[in-house]
Coordinates of C-alpha atoms and ligand atoms in Angstrom, one line a residue:
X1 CA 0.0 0.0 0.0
X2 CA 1.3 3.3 -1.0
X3 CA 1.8 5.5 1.9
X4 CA 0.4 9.4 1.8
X5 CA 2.2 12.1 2.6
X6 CA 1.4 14.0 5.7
X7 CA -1.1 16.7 5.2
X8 CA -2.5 20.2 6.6
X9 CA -6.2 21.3 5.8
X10 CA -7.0 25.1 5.4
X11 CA -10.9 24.9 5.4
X12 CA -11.6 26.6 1.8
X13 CA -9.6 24.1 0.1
X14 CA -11.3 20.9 1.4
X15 CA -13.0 19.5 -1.4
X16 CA -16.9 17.4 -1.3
X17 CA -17.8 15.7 -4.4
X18 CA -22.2 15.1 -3.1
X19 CA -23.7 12.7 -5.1
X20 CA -27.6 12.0 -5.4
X21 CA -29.1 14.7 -4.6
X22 CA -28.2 14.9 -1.1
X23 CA -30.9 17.0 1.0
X24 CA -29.9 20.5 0.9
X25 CA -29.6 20.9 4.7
X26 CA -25.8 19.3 4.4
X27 CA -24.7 21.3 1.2
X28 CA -25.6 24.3 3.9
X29 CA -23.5 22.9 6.9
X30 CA -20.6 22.8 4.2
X31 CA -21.1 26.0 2.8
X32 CA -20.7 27.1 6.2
X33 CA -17.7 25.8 7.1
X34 CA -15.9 27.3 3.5
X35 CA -15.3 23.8 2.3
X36 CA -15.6 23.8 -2.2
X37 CA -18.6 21.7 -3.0
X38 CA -19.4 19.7 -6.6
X39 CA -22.5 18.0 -6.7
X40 CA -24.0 15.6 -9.0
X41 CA -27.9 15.0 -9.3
X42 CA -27.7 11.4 -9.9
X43 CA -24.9 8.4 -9.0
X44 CA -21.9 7.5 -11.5
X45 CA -20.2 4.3 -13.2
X46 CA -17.2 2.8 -11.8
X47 CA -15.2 4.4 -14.0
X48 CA -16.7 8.1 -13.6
X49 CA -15.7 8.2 -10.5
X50 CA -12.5 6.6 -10.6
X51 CA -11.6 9.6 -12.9
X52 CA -12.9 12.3 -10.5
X53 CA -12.5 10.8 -7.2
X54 CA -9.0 11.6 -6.7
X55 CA -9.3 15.9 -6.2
X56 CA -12.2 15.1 -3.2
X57 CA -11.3 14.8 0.5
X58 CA -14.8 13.7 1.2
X59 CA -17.4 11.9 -0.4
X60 CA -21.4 11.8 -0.2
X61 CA -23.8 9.3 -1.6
X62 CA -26.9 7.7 -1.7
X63 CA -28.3 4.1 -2.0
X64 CA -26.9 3.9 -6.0
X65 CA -23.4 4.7 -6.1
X66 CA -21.3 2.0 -5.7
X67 CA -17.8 2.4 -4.0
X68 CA -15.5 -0.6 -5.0
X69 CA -12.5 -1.1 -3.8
X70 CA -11.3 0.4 -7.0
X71 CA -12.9 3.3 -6.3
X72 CA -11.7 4.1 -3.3
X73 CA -8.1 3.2 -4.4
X74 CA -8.3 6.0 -6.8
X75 CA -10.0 8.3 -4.0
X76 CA -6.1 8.7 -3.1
X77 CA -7.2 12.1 -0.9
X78 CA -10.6 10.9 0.9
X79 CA -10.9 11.3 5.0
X80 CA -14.0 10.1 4.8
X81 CA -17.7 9.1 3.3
X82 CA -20.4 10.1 4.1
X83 CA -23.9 7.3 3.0
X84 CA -26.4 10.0 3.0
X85 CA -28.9 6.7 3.9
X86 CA -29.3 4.2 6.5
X87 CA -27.5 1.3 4.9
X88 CA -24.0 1.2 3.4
X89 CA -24.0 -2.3 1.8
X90 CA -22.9 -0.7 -1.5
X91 CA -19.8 0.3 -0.1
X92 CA -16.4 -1.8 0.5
X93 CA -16.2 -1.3 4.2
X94 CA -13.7 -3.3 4.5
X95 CA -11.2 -1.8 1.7
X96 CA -12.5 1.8 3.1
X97 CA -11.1 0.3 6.3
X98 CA -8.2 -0.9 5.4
X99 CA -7.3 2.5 3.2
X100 CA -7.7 4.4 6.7
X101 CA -11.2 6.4 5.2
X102 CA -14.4 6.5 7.7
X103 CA -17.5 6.2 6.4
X104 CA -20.8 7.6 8.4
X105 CA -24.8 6.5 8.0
X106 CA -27.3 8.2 9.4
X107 CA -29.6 4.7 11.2
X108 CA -32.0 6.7 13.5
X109 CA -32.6 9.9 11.6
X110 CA -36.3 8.0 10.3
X111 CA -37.2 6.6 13.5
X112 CA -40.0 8.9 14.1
X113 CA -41.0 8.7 10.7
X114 CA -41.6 5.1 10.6
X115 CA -43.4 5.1 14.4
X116 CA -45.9 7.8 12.7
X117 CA -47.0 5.3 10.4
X118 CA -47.5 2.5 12.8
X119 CA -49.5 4.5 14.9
X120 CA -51.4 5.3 11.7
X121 CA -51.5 1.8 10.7
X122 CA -52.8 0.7 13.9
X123 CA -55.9 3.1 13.5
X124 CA -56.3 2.2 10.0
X125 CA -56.7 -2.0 10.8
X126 CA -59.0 -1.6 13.5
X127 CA -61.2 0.8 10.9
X128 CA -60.5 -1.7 7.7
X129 CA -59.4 1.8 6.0
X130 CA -57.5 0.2 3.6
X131 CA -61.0 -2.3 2.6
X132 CA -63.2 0.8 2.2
X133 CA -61.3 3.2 0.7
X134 CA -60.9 0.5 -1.9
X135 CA -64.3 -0.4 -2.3
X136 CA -65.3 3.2 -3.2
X137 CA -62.4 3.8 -5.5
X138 CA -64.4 0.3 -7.0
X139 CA -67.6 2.4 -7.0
X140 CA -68.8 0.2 -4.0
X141 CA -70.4 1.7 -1.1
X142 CA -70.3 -0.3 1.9
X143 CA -71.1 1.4 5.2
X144 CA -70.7 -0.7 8.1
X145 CA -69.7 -0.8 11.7
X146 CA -68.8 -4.4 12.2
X147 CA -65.5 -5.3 13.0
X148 CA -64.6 -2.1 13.4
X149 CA -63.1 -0.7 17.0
X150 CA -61.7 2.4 18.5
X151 CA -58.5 1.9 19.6
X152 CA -58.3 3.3 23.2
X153 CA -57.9 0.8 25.9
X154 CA -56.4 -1.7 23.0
X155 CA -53.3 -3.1 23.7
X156 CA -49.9 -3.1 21.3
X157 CA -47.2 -5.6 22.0
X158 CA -43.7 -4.2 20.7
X159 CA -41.0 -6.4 20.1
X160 CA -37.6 -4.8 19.5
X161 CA -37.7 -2.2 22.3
X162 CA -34.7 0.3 20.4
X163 CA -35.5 3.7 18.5
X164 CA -38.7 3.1 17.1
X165 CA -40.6 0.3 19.2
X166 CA -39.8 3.1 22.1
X167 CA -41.2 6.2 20.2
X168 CA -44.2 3.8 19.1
X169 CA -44.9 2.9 22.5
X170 CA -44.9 7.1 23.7
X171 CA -47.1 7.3 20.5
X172 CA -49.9 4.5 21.8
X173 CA -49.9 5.8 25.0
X174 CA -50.8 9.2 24.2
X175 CA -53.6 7.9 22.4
X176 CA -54.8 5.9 25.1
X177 CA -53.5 2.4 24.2
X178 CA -52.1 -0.1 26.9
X179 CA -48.3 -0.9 25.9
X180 CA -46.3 -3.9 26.8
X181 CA -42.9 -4.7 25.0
X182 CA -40.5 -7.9 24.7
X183 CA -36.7 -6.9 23.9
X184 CA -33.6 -9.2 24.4
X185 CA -31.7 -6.2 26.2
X186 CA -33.1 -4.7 29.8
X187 CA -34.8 -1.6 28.6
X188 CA -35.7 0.9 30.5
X189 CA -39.9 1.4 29.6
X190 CA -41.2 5.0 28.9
X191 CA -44.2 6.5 30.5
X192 CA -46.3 3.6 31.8
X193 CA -45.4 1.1 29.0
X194 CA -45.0 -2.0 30.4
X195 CA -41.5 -4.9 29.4
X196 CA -42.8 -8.4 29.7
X197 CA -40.1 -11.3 29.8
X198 CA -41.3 -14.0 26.5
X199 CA -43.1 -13.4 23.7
X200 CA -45.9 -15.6 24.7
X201 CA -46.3 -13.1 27.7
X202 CA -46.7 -10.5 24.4
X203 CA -49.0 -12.9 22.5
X204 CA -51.4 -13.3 25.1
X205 CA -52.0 -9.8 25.6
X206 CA -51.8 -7.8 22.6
X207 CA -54.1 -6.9 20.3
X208 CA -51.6 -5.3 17.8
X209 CA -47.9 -7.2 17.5
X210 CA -45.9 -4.9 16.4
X211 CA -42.1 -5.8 15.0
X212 CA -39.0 -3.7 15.4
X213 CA -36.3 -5.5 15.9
X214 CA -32.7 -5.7 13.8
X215 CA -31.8 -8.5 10.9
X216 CA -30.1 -11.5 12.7
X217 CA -30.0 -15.1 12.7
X218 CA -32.5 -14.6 15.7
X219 CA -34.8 -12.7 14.2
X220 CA -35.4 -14.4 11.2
X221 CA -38.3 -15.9 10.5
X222 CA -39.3 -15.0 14.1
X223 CA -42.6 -14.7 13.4
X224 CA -43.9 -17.9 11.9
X225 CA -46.8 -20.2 11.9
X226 CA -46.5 -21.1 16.0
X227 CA -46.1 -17.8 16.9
X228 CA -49.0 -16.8 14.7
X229 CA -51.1 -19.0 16.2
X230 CA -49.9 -18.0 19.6
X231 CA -51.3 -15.1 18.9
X232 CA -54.8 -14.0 20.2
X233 CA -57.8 -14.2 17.7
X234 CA -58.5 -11.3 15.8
X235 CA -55.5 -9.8 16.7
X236 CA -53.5 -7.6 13.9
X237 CA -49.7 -7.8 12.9
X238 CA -47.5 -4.8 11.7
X239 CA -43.8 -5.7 10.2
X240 CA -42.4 -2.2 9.1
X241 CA -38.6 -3.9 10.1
X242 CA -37.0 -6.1 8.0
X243 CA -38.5 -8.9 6.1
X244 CA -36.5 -11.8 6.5
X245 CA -38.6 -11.5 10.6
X246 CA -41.8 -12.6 8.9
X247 CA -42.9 -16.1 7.5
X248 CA -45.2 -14.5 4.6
X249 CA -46.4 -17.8 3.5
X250 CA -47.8 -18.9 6.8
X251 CA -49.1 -14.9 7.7
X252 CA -51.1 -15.0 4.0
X253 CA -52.7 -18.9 5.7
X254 CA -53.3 -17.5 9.3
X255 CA -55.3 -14.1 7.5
X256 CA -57.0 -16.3 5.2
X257 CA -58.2 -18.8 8.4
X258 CA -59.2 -15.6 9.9
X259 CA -57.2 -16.1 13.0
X260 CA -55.3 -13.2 12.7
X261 CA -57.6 -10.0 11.9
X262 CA -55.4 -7.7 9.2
X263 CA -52.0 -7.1 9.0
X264 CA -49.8 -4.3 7.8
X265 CA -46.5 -4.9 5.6
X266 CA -44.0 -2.6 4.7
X267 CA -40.7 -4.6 4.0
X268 CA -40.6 -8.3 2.1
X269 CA -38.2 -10.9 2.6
X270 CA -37.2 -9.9 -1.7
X271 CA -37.7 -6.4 -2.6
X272 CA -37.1 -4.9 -5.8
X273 CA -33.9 -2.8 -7.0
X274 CA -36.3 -0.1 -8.4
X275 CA -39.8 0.8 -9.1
X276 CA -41.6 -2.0 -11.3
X277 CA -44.8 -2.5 -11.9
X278 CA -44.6 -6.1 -11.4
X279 CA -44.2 -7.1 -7.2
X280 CA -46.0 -10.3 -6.1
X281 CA -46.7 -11.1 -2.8
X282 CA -48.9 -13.9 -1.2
X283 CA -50.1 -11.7 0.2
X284 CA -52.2 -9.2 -2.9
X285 CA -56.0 -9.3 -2.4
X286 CA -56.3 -10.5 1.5
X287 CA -58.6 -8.7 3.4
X288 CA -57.5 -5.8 5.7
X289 CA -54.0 -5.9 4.8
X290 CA -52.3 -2.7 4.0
X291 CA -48.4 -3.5 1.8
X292 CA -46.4 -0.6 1.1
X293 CA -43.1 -0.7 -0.7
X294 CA -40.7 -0.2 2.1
X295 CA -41.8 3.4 2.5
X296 CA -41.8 3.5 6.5
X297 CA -38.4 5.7 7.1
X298 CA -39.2 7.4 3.7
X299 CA -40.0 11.2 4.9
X300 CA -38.8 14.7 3.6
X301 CA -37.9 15.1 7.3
X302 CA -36.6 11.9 7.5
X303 CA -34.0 13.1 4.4
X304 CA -33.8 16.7 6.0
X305 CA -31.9 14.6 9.6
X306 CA -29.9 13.0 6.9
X307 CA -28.5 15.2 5.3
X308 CA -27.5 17.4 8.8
X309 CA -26.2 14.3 11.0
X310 CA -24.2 12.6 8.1
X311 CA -22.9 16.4 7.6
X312 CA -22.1 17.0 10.4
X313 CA -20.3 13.8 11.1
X314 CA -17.8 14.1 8.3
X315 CA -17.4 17.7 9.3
X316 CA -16.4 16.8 12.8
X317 CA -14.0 14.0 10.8
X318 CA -12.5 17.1 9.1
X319 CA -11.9 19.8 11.3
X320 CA -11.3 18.0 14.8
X321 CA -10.8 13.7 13.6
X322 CA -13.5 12.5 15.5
X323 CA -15.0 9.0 14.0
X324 CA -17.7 8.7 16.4
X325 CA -20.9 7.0 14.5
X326 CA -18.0 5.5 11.8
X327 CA -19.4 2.3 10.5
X328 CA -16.2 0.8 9.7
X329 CA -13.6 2.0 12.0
X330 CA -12.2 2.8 15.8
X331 CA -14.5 5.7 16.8
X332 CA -12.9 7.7 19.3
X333 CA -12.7 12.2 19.7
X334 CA -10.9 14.1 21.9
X335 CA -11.9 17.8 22.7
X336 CA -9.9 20.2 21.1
X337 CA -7.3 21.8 23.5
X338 CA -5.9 25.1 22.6
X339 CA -2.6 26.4 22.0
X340 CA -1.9 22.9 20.6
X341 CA -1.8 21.2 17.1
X342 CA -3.5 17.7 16.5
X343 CA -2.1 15.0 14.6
X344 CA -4.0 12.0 13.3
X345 CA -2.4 9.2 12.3
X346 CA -4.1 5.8 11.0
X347 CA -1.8 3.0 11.1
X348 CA -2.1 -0.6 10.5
X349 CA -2.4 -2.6 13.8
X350 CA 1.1 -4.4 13.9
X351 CA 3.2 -4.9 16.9
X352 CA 5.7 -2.2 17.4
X353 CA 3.9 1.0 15.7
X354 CA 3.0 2.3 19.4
X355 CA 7.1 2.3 20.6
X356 CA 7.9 3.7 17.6
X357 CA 5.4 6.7 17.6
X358 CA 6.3 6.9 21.5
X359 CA 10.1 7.2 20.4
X360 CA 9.5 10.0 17.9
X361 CA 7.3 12.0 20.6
X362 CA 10.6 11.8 22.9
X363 CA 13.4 12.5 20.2
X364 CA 11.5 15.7 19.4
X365 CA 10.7 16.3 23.2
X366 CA 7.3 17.0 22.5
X367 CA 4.7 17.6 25.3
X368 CA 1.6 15.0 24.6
X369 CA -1.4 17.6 25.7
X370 CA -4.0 15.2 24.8
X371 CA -3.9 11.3 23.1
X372 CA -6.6 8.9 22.6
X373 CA -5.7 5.5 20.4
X374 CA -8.8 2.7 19.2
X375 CA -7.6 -0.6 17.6
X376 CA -9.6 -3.0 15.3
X377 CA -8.0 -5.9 13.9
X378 CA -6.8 -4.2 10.8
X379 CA -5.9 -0.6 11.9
X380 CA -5.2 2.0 14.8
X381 CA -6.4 5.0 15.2
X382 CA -4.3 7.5 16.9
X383 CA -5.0 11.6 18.0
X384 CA -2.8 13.3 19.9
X385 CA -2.5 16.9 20.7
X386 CA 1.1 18.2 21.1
X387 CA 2.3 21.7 21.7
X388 CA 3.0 23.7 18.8
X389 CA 6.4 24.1 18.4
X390 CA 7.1 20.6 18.0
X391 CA 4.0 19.1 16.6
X392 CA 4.7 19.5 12.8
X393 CA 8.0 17.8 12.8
X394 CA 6.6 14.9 14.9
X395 CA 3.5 14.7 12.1
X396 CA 6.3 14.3 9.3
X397 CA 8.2 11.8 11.6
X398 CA 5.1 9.5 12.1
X399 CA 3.8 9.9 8.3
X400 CA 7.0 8.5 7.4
X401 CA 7.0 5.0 9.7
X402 CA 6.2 2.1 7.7
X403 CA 3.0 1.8 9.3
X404 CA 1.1 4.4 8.7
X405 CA -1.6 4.7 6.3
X406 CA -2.9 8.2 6.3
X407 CA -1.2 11.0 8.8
X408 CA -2.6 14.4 8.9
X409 CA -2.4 17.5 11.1
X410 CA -4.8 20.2 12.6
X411 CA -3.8 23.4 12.8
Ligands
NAI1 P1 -32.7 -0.3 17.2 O1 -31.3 -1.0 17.1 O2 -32.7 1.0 17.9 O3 -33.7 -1.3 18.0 C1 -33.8 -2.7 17.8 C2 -34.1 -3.4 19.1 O4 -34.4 -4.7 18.8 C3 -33.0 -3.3 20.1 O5 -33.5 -2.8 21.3 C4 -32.6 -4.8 20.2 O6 -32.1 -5.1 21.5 C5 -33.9 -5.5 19.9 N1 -33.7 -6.9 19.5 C6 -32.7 -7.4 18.8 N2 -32.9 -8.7 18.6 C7 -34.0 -9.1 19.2 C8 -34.7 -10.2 19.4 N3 -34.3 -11.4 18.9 N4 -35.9 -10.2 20.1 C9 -36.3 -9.0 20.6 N5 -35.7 -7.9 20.5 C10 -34.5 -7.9 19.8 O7 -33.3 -0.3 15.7 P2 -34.4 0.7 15.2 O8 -33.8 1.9 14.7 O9 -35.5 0.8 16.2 O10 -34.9 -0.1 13.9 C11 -35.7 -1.3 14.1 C12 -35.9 -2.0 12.7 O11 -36.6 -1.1 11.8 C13 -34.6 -2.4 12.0 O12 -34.8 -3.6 11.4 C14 -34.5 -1.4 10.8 O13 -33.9 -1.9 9.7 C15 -36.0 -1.1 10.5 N6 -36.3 0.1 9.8 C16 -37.2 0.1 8.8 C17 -37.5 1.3 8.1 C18 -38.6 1.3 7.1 O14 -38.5 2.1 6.2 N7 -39.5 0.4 7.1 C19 -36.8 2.5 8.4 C20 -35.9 2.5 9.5 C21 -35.6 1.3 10.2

């Protein structure tokens, strides 16, 4: 691996190459700090941005662009990327990792967005919203009370107790619904929500199952044809998570035996790459069941938090080297001190790099201010405040040890 040479950052010459269409609200934070910004509407090839990667110290993207380890080979100047998203599957974490570059998501910035619409959802299944308002579209008119219930005093059963199942549970509450919750942490319940210790516990009380928990091995398929049954009769499930948590084929068989009441499904255990007009589900045409395309997070607000905590985070990365929130890497800040300069050094984790940054911070008899190091298997992270006399000789010094991968200093 080619090693870069040490370098100094005055604000206006920090480059940001935003791909996407990235929500205005971070082209503002980076107008703000003076850095230059490009930005291109949509994503590019492979080779695109091979050829225009290299000028850019940071990155923004979206869902589409793909950064291959090619890519960010040829991003020779990148500190860090930014996935302007919640996922970052179509980026090499690893080879981002290994090249010393940080990349930031943004996981909870929808949370309340997709609560809102299991609140909603909850309203419309007790009401058979989504039954009606098809039946008129059809020209039908079919008034009618049965089966249809307030839901005050009804109780929702969360499972996955994290961001969203909490704000849903506040949500409920407020509008008079009894909350209990099953997580595989201790959480600590808000208002007068109520944490039960099994899922049968759940099943026997709820009248709305509602399912917000992470993709594991654990959670898959959680939800099959036992628990279904477990379930109480009439009673409604909502799976705005992921879809591998849900057995479709045995929900579409306990709908259709009319043991469970209506269900609402967001996310699928295959979901599309793009819009089509041609999704199948076994679950098209069952009564009370609301499907939308995986549209729970997906708010103008939601983009808005986005674009200012993924903003801010590479901004942080710039000006003062904090990784904290960094998907792929040791996440550690330090203050800033002043009258001192910071270097930030990421080195590969080998035996020996420590002594030797050690011995060039007592050759140069340089004060250490501040210092905070994080390990992962692959690399060390290292920033370290030194007075200012001394702490741009030291920088050169520990750019140069066969070690590091990317060295850089604060002034
Ligand atoms: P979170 O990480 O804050 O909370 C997840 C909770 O689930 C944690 O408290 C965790 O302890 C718990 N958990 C993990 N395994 C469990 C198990 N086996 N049994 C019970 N509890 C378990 O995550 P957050 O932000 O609340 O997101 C929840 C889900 O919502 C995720 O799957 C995420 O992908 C999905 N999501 C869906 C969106 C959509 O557009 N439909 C948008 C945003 C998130």
């Amino acid at each position: 691996m080619s090693q870069q040479p040490p370098r100094a950052f005055p604000k206006g010459e920090i480059k940001v190459l935003l791909l996407e269409s990235i929500h205005a609200t971070a082209h503002e934070l980076f107008a703000t700090e003076g850095f230059q910004v490009e930005s291109v509407p949509g994503a590019l090839s492979e080779d695109e941005l091979c050829a225009r990667v290299g000028k850019f110290d940071l990155i923004g993207i979206r869902s589409k662009t793909r950064l291959t380890a090619r890519v960010l080979e040829a991003g020779k100047n990148l500190l860090g990327v930014g996935a302007f998203c919640i996922g970052t599957n179509q980026i090499d974490l690893e080879t981002a990792n290994r090249l010393g570059i940080p990349v930031f998501n943004s996981p909870f910035s929808n949370t309340r967005s997709v609560a809102e619409l299991v609140i909603s959802e909850i309203v419309a299944l007790s009401r058979h919203l989504g039954d009606r308002s098809r039946e008129i579209h059809e020209g039908k008119w079919r008034k009618t009370a049965a089966g249809s219930f307030e839901v005050r005093g009804k109780t929702v059963g969360i499972i996955g107790y994290g961001h969203i199942g909490s704000q849903v549970g506040v949500l409920a509450e407020n509008m008079g619904m009894r909350v209990v919750s099953y997580d595989i942490r201790t959480t600590l319940p808000m208002g007068n929500n109520r944490a039960v210790g099994s899922l049968d516990e759940l099943f026997d009380e709820a009248d709305f199952v509602t399912l917000h928990v992470p993709e594991t091995p654990e959670t898959r398929m959680m939800i099959g044809k036992a628990e279904l049954a477990a379930m109480k009769k009439g009673a409604c499930l909502l799976n705005l998570s992921r879809g591998s948590v849900v057995d479709i084929a045995a929900l579409a068989d306990a709908l259709k035996a009319k043991h469970i009441g209506g269900a609402a499904i967001d996310v699928y255990p295959e979901e599309p790459e793009g819009n089509t007009d041609d999704f199948k589900t076994p679950l098209q045409g069952l009564p009370n069941v609301i499907l939308t395309p995986h549209i729970g997070g997906s708010t103008l607000e939601a983009q808005a938090n986005i674009g200012r905590e993924v903003g801010t985070s590479l901004i942080r990365l710039t000006n003062a080297g904090a990784t904290t929130g960094a998907v792929n890497f040791p996440q550690i800040e330090l203050p800033p001190k002043r009258e001192t300069h910071r270097v930030l050094n990421v080195h590969k984790n080998v035996p020996g790099v420590l002594s030797d940054i050690n011995k060039i911070v007592s050759e140069k008899s340089a004060n250490i201010m501040g210092q905070v190091l994080s390990t992962d298997p692959n690399i060390g992270y290292l920033i370290m405040d030194l007075d200012k006399e001394v702490a741009g000789d030291v920088n050169t010094a520990i750019a140069a040890l066969p070690a590091s991968i990317k060295t850089r200093i604060l002034y």
